[in-house]
Coordinates of C-alpha atoms in Angstrom, one line a residue:
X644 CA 97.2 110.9 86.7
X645 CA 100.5 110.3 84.7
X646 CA 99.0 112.5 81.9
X647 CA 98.8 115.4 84.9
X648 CA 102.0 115.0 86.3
X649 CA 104.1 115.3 83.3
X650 CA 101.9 118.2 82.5
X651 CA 102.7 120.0 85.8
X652 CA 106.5 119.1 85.7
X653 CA 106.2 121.0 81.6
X654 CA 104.3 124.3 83.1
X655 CA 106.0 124.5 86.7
X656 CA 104.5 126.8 88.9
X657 CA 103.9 127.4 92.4
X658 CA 100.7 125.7 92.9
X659 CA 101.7 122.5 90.4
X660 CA 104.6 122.1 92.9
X661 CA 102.1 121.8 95.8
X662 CA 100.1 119.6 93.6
X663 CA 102.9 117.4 92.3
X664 CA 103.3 115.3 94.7
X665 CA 99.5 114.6 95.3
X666 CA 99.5 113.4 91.4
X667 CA 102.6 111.1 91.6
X668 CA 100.9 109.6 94.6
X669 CA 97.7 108.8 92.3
X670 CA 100.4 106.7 90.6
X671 CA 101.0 104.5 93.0
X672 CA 97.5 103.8 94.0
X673 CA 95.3 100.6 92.9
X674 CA 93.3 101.7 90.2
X675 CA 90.0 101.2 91.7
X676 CA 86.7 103.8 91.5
X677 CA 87.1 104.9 95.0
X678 CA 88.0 108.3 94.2
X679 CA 86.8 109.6 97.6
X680 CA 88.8 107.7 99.7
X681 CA 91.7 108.3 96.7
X682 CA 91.7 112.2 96.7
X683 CA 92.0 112.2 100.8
X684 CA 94.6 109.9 101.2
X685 CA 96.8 111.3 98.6
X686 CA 96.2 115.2 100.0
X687 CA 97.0 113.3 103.6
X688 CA 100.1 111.3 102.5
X689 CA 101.6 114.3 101.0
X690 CA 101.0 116.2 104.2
X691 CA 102.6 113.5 106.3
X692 CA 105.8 112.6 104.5
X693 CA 106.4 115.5 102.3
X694 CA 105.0 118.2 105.1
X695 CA 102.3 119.7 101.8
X696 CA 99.9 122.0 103.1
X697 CA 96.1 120.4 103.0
X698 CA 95.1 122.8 99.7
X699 CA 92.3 120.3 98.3
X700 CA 89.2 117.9 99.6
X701 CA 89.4 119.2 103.2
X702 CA 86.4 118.2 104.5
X703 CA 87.3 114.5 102.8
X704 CA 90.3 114.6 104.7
X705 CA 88.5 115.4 107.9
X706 CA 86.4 112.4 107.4
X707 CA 89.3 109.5 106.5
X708 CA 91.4 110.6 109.3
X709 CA 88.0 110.5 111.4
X710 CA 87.7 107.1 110.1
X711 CA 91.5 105.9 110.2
X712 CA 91.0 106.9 114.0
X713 CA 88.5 104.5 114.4
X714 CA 89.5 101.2 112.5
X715 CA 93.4 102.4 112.3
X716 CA 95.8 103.4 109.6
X717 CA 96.9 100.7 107.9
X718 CA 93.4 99.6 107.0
X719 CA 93.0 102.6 105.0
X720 CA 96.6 102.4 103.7
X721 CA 96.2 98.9 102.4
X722 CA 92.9 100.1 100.6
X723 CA 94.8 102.6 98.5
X724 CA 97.7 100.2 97.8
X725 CA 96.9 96.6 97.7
X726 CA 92.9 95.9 98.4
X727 CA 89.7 97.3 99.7
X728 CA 89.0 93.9 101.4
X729 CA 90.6 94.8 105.0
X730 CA 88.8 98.2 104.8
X731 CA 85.2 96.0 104.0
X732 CA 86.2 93.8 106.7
X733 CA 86.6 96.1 109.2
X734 CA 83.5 98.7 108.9
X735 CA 81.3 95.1 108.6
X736 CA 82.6 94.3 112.2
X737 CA 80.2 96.9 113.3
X738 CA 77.8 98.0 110.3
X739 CA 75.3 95.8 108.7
X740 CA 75.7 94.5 104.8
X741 CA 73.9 97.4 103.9
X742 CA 75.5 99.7 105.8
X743 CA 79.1 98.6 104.4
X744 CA 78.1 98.9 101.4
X745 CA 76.7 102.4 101.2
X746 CA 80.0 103.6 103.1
X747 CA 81.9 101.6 100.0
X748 CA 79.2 103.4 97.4
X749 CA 80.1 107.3 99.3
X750 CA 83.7 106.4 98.8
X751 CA 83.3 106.0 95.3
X752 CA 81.8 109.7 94.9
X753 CA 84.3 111.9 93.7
X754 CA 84.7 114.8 96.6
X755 CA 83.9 117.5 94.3
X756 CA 81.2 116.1 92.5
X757 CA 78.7 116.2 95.6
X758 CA 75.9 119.3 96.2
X759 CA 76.9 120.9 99.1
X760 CA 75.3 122.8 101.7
X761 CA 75.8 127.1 100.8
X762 CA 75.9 127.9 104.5
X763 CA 78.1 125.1 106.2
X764 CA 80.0 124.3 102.6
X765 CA 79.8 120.2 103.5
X766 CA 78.5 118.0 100.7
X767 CA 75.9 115.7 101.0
X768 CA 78.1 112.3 100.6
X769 CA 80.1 114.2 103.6
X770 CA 77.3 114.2 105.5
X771 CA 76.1 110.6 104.8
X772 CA 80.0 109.5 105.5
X773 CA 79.5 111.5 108.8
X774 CA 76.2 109.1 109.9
X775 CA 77.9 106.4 109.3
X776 CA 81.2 107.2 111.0
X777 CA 79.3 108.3 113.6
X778 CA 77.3 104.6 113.8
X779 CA 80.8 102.8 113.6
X780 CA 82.5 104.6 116.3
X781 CA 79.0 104.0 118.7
X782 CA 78.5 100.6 118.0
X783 CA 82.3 100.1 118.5
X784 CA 82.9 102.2 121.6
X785 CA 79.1 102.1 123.1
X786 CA 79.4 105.8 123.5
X787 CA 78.5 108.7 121.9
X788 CA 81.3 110.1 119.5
X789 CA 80.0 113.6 120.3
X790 CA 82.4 113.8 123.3
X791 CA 85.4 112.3 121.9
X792 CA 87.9 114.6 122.1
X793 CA 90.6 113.5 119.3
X794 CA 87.2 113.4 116.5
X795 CA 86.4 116.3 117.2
X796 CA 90.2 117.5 117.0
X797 CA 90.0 116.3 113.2
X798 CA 86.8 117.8 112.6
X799 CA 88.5 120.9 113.5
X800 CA 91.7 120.4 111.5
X801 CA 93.6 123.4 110.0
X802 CA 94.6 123.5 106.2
X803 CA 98.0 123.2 107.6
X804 CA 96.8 119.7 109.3
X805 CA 97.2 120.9 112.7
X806 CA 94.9 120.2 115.6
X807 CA 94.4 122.5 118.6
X808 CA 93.7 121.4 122.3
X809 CA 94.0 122.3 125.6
X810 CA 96.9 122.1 128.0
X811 CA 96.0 123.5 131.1
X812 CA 94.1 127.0 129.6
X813 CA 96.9 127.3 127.1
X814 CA 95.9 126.6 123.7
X815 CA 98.6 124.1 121.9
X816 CA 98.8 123.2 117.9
X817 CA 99.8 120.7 116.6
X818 CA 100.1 118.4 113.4
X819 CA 98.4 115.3 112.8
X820 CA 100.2 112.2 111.9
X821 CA 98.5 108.5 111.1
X822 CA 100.1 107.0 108.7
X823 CA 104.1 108.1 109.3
X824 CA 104.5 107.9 113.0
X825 CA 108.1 108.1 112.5
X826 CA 107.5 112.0 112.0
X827 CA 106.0 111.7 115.5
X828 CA 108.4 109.0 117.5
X829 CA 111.7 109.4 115.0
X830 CA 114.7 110.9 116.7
X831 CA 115.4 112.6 114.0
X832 CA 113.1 115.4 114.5
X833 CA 110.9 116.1 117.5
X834 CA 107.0 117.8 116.9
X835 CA 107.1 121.3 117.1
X836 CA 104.4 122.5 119.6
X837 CA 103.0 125.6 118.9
X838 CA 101.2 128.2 121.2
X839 CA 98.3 130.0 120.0
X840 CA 98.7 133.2 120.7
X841 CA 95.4 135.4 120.9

């Protein structure tokens, strides 16, 4: 990743600059094999704090914030940065062994290097990460994830990172925030609301 980003900052161009900050984040990450989990976080922490469109490994996105609304934020932060051992901890509160483990083996598949479906363009360890999402939030909620309004936000997240809902038949966007609250809850600068116009 060092090799990459002092590539980019030699041959500057549009696209390196969106992808520069991605890279330097790779930097700071453990060195570890989980490459899915890796690629998301990094697209989602330069969204968050450096306001970076969401140009690559969407539907991986989708799925860690999915996740991080589940068993939180700082799980998945401290299993970029310092160990994996909360994140195992956590999905075994509610999956068996095995389960845990095949969620640790998906997030170890690089998000690129997966077949994926022609028609619906998700890959097949997107799909497998979905079951099992779907089996932790059940067994933690004891109720069916289909109707959870903020999951399926995510699932329908924008490149930009925005979510859409409802208030009262107007349609509002907005951008997601897990890991820097302070972009939400700082004075410094209130959420812009957007309406949708149709």
């Amino acid at each position: 990743h060092r090799q990459d980003t002092i590539y980019m900052l030699e041959h500057e161009s549009e696209y390196s600059k969106l992808v520069l900050v991605h890279e330097f984040i790779h930097i700071a990450q453990l060195d570890n094999d989980y490459s899915y989990l890796k690629e998301a976080s990094a697209e989602i922490i330069a969204h968050e704090y450096w306001d970076r469109p969401i140009i690559s490994y969407q539907n991986a996105v989708k799925r860690i914030y999915a996740l991080m609304s589940i068993i939180g934020p700082e799980t998945i932060w401290n299993a970029n940065f310092t160990s994996t051992d909360l994140l195992k901890e956590e999905l075994g509160k509610y999956l068996t062994p095995e389960e845990v483990t095949q969620f640790m083996d998906c997030l170890k598949v690089k998000p690129y290097n997966q077949k994926f479906d022609e028609e619906t363009g998700i890959g097949e360890t997107d799909k497998e990460i979905d079951n099992l999402i779907k089996k932790l939030y059940e067994r933690k909620y004891n109720k069916q994830m289909d109707n959870d309004y903020t999951i399926n936000s995510i699932y329908n997240m924008t490149s930009e990172g925005n979510i859409h809902y409802f208030v009262t038949d107007e349609e509002i966007s907005t951008p997601i925030y897990f890991f820097n609250k302070n972009k939400i809850y700082g004075p410094t600068k209130p959420v812009q609301l957007k309406k949708i116009v149709k």
